[in-house]
């Protein structure tokens, strides 16, 4: 084991590196990549029984936990989820809205890393490896971007695209960020930052809230390209004007909110230990 050299005040100090976790703690992702953190995927769903087979088919087998938050569905959403993944954790939503559902799902998660995806088939679970890879190599919060090189969308109308660009620009000016995509529901982060993110909204403004609070808290935010597909079955509950106004109100309100300090990285799981093997 090689020594770690630090130079506080210009003086070199030599101390031994912490040992790697035991091999049984690593989860193989590919023949060349393994990680030690556990991964939870949170899926908010309401009446998505027809879409779940497509969504779950894209989720990697190495995921440690799937939390499905059911928004009191009147179809077979829960039964289909249990048939597809017998070990799925079902959380019944007591409130309303996507933000409320995600908050319930985050609270029930036990993984070191939390990934949030949609249940309508628009987000591709095969991309999770990109999000996890960015986290284990130094990021605190990873957001999918349909505008990053390699990303795209089959579902963005002119109004949605225009509104997203305007709102993204406002956030970049107000908060000093360099985001390319603000209103996208594919994100991942270390669970230890849940206190900083402190999800307390109900609707589709949830992605904006997470992105702003991550930036204000000084978290290392990294964007990865993502391709959004069309919803497979059913109709979206998103309303461009109404939800756009909610997003704008969230942007302005968060300007006055004092950020919570981020939780330090656990001493027993440094980035070098929890990352690539």
Coordinates of C-alpha atoms in Angstrom, one line a residue:
X1 CA 0.0 0.0 0.0
X2 CA 1.6 3.3 -1.1
X3 CA 1.7 6.3 1.2
X4 CA -0.5 9.3 0.8
X5 CA 1.5 12.6 0.8
X6 CA -0.1 15.9 1.9
X7 CA 1.6 19.3 2.2
X8 CA -0.2 21.5 4.8
X9 CA 1.6 24.7 5.2
X10 CA 4.2 23.6 2.7
X11 CA 5.4 20.7 4.9
X12 CA 5.1 17.2 3.5
X13 CA 3.4 14.6 5.7
X14 CA 3.3 11.0 4.9
X15 CA 0.5 8.8 6.1
X16 CA -0.7 5.4 4.9
X17 CA -3.7 5.1 2.6
X18 CA -6.8 3.6 3.9
X19 CA -7.3 0.0 2.8
X20 CA -9.8 -0.9 0.1
X21 CA -13.1 -2.4 1.1
X22 CA -13.2 -6.3 1.0
X23 CA -13.9 -7.7 -2.5
X24 CA -17.3 -9.0 -1.5
X25 CA -18.5 -5.4 -1.1
X26 CA -18.0 -4.6 -4.8
X27 CA -20.8 -4.9 -7.3
X28 CA -19.7 -5.8 -10.9
X29 CA -21.2 -3.4 -13.4
X30 CA -19.2 -4.4 -16.5
X31 CA -16.3 -6.9 -17.0
X32 CA -14.0 -3.9 -16.3
X33 CA -15.9 -1.9 -13.7
X34 CA -17.1 -2.6 -10.1
X35 CA -18.3 -0.3 -7.3
X36 CA -18.7 -0.7 -3.6
X37 CA -21.7 1.7 -3.0
X38 CA -25.2 0.4 -3.1
X39 CA -27.6 1.8 -5.6
X40 CA -31.4 2.5 -5.2
X41 CA -33.6 3.5 -8.1
X42 CA -36.7 5.5 -7.2
X43 CA -39.7 5.3 -9.6
X44 CA -42.7 7.5 -9.0
X45 CA -45.7 5.9 -10.7
X46 CA -49.5 6.4 -11.1
X47 CA -51.4 4.2 -13.4
X48 CA -48.3 3.0 -15.3
X49 CA -49.0 -0.7 -15.4
X50 CA -48.6 -0.8 -19.2
X51 CA -45.3 1.1 -19.1
X52 CA -43.6 -0.7 -16.2
X53 CA -42.6 -3.8 -18.2
X54 CA -40.7 -1.5 -20.6
X55 CA -39.1 0.5 -17.8
X56 CA -38.0 -2.4 -15.6
X57 CA -36.6 -4.2 -18.6
X58 CA -34.0 -1.4 -19.0
X59 CA -33.0 -1.4 -15.3
X60 CA -29.6 -3.2 -14.7
X61 CA -29.6 -6.3 -12.7
X62 CA -26.8 -5.0 -10.5
X63 CA -29.1 -2.4 -8.9
X64 CA -29.5 -3.1 -5.2
X65 CA -33.0 -1.7 -4.6
X66 CA -36.0 -0.5 -6.5
X67 CA -38.4 1.8 -4.7
X68 CA -41.7 2.2 -6.6
X69 CA -43.9 5.0 -5.2
X70 CA -47.4 4.4 -6.1
X71 CA -49.7 7.4 -6.4
X72 CA -52.8 5.4 -5.5
X73 CA -53.1 3.9 -9.0
X74 CA -56.4 2.4 -10.1
X75 CA -54.8 0.0 -12.5
X76 CA -52.4 -2.9 -11.8
X77 CA -49.3 -0.8 -11.3
X78 CA -48.3 -2.4 -8.0
X79 CA -49.1 -6.0 -9.1
X80 CA -47.2 -5.6 -12.3
X81 CA -44.2 -4.1 -10.4
X82 CA -44.2 -7.1 -8.0
X83 CA -44.4 -9.6 -10.8
X84 CA -41.5 -8.0 -12.6
X85 CA -39.3 -7.6 -9.6
X86 CA -40.5 -9.6 -6.6
X87 CA -38.2 -7.7 -4.3
X88 CA -39.4 -4.3 -5.3
X89 CA -40.1 -2.0 -2.3
X90 CA -43.6 -0.5 -2.7
X91 CA -44.4 2.9 -1.0
X92 CA -47.9 4.2 -1.1
X93 CA -48.0 7.9 -1.6
X94 CA -50.1 9.8 0.9
X95 CA -49.8 13.2 -0.8
X96 CA -50.1 14.3 -4.4
X97 CA -47.7 15.3 -7.1
X98 CA -44.3 14.2 -8.4
X99 CA -42.3 16.1 -5.9
X100 CA -44.2 14.5 -3.0
X101 CA -43.8 11.1 -4.5
X102 CA -40.0 11.5 -4.9
X103 CA -39.7 12.7 -1.3
X104 CA -41.5 9.6 -0.1
X105 CA -39.3 7.4 -2.3
X106 CA -36.1 9.1 -1.1
X107 CA -37.1 8.6 2.5
X108 CA -37.6 4.9 1.9
X109 CA -34.3 4.4 0.1
X110 CA -31.4 2.5 1.8
X111 CA -28.8 2.8 -1.0
X112 CA -25.6 4.9 -0.8
X113 CA -26.6 6.3 -4.3
X114 CA -30.2 7.3 -5.3
X115 CA -31.2 7.4 -8.9
X116 CA -34.6 8.9 -9.9
X117 CA -36.2 7.9 -13.2
X118 CA -39.7 8.2 -14.7
X119 CA -42.2 5.4 -15.0
X120 CA -43.6 6.3 -18.4
X121 CA -40.8 4.8 -20.5
X122 CA -39.2 8.2 -21.4
X123 CA -36.0 7.5 -19.4
X124 CA -33.7 4.7 -20.2
X125 CA -32.4 2.6 -17.3
X126 CA -29.4 1.5 -19.4
X127 CA -28.0 5.0 -18.9
X128 CA -27.8 4.6 -15.1
X129 CA -24.2 3.4 -15.4
X130 CA -23.2 6.8 -16.7
X131 CA -24.8 8.5 -13.6
X132 CA -23.3 6.1 -11.2
X133 CA -19.9 6.3 -12.9
X134 CA -19.9 10.1 -12.5
X135 CA -20.7 9.8 -8.8
X136 CA -18.1 7.3 -7.9
X137 CA -15.4 9.4 -9.7
X138 CA -16.1 12.6 -7.7
X139 CA -19.5 14.1 -8.4
X140 CA -22.0 14.8 -5.7
X141 CA -25.0 15.3 -7.9
X142 CA -25.4 14.1 -11.5
X143 CA -28.1 15.4 -13.8
X144 CA -29.2 14.1 -17.1
X145 CA -29.1 16.5 -20.0
X146 CA -31.0 16.2 -23.3
X147 CA -28.8 19.1 -24.7
X148 CA -25.4 17.7 -23.8
X149 CA -23.4 16.1 -26.6
X150 CA -24.9 12.7 -27.1
X151 CA -28.2 13.5 -25.6
X152 CA -31.5 14.3 -27.2
X153 CA -35.3 14.0 -27.0
X154 CA -38.1 12.5 -29.0
X155 CA -40.7 14.2 -26.9
X156 CA -39.8 18.0 -26.6
X157 CA -42.4 20.2 -28.2
X158 CA -41.5 23.7 -29.3
X159 CA -43.2 25.2 -26.2
X160 CA -41.5 22.8 -23.8
X161 CA -38.1 23.3 -25.4
X162 CA -38.5 27.1 -25.4
X163 CA -39.7 27.2 -21.8
X164 CA -36.9 25.0 -20.6
X165 CA -34.2 27.1 -22.3
X166 CA -35.6 30.3 -20.9
X167 CA -35.9 28.9 -17.3
X168 CA -32.4 27.3 -17.6
X169 CA -30.9 30.6 -18.6
X170 CA -32.6 32.4 -15.7
X171 CA -31.1 29.8 -13.2
X172 CA -27.7 30.1 -14.8
X173 CA -27.7 33.9 -14.4
X174 CA -29.2 33.9 -10.9
X175 CA -27.2 31.1 -9.4
X176 CA -23.9 31.1 -11.4
X177 CA -24.5 27.7 -12.9
X178 CA -23.8 26.3 -16.4
X179 CA -26.7 24.0 -16.7
X180 CA -27.8 23.0 -20.2
X181 CA -31.1 21.3 -19.1
X182 CA -33.1 22.3 -16.1
X183 CA -36.5 20.5 -16.3
X184 CA -35.5 16.9 -16.8
X185 CA -36.4 14.1 -14.4
X186 CA -33.3 11.9 -14.7
X187 CA -30.9 12.6 -11.8
X188 CA -28.7 10.8 -9.3
X189 CA -26.9 11.8 -6.1
X190 CA -25.3 10.5 -3.0
X191 CA -27.9 9.8 -0.4
X192 CA -25.9 11.6 2.3
X193 CA -26.9 14.9 0.6
X194 CA -30.6 14.4 1.2
X195 CA -30.6 16.8 4.1
X196 CA -29.1 19.5 1.8
X197 CA -31.6 18.9 -1.0
X198 CA -34.4 18.8 1.6
X199 CA -37.2 18.0 -0.9
X200 CA -40.3 20.0 0.1
X201 CA -42.3 20.6 -3.1
X202 CA -45.2 18.8 -4.6
X203 CA -45.2 19.1 -8.4
X204 CA -43.0 19.0 -11.5
X205 CA -40.9 21.9 -10.2
X206 CA -39.0 19.2 -8.2
X207 CA -36.1 18.9 -10.7
X208 CA -35.6 22.7 -10.7
X209 CA -35.6 22.6 -6.9
X210 CA -33.0 19.8 -6.7
X211 CA -30.7 21.5 -9.3
X212 CA -30.8 24.9 -7.5
X213 CA -30.3 23.5 -4.0
X214 CA -27.4 21.3 -5.2
X215 CA -25.7 24.4 -6.7
X216 CA -26.4 26.7 -3.7
X217 CA -24.9 24.1 -1.3
X218 CA -21.7 23.9 -3.3
X219 CA -22.2 20.3 -4.4
X220 CA -20.1 19.1 -7.3
X221 CA -22.7 18.9 -10.1
X222 CA -22.0 17.0 -13.2
X223 CA -24.2 16.6 -16.4
X224 CA -24.3 13.5 -18.4
X225 CA -26.0 13.1 -21.8
X226 CA -29.4 11.4 -21.8
X227 CA -31.9 10.6 -24.5
X228 CA -35.5 11.2 -23.7
X229 CA -38.0 8.9 -25.4
X230 CA -41.7 9.4 -26.0
X231 CA -44.1 8.2 -23.3
X232 CA -45.1 4.7 -24.4
X233 CA -48.7 4.5 -23.1
X234 CA -51.0 7.1 -21.6
X235 CA -50.9 10.8 -21.4
X236 CA -48.6 13.1 -19.4
X237 CA -49.9 15.2 -16.5
X238 CA -47.5 18.0 -17.4
X239 CA -49.1 21.3 -18.3
X240 CA -46.5 23.6 -19.9
X241 CA -47.9 27.0 -18.8
X242 CA -49.1 26.0 -15.3
X243 CA -46.0 24.0 -14.4
X244 CA -43.7 26.6 -16.1
X245 CA -45.0 29.2 -13.7
X246 CA -44.5 26.9 -10.8
X247 CA -40.9 26.4 -11.9
X248 CA -40.4 30.2 -12.2
X249 CA -41.8 30.8 -8.7
X250 CA -39.5 28.1 -7.3
X251 CA -36.5 29.8 -9.0
X252 CA -37.3 33.2 -7.4
X253 CA -38.3 31.8 -4.0
X254 CA -35.0 29.8 -3.7
X255 CA -33.0 33.0 -4.1
X256 CA -34.1 34.0 -0.6
X257 CA -33.5 30.6 1.0
X258 CA -30.3 30.0 3.0
X259 CA -28.6 26.7 1.9
X260 CA -27.8 24.0 4.3
X261 CA -24.2 22.9 4.6
X262 CA -23.4 19.7 2.7
X263 CA -22.7 16.6 4.8
X264 CA -19.0 15.7 4.6
X265 CA -17.9 12.5 2.9
X266 CA -17.7 9.6 5.4
X267 CA -14.1 9.0 6.5
X268 CA -14.5 5.3 6.1
X269 CA -15.5 5.6 2.5
X270 CA -13.3 7.9 0.6
X271 CA -13.8 8.5 -3.1
X272 CA -10.8 6.3 -4.0
X273 CA -12.2 3.4 -1.9
X274 CA -15.8 3.6 -3.0
X275 CA -15.2 4.1 -6.7
X276 CA -13.8 2.1 -9.6
X277 CA -12.2 -1.3 -9.0

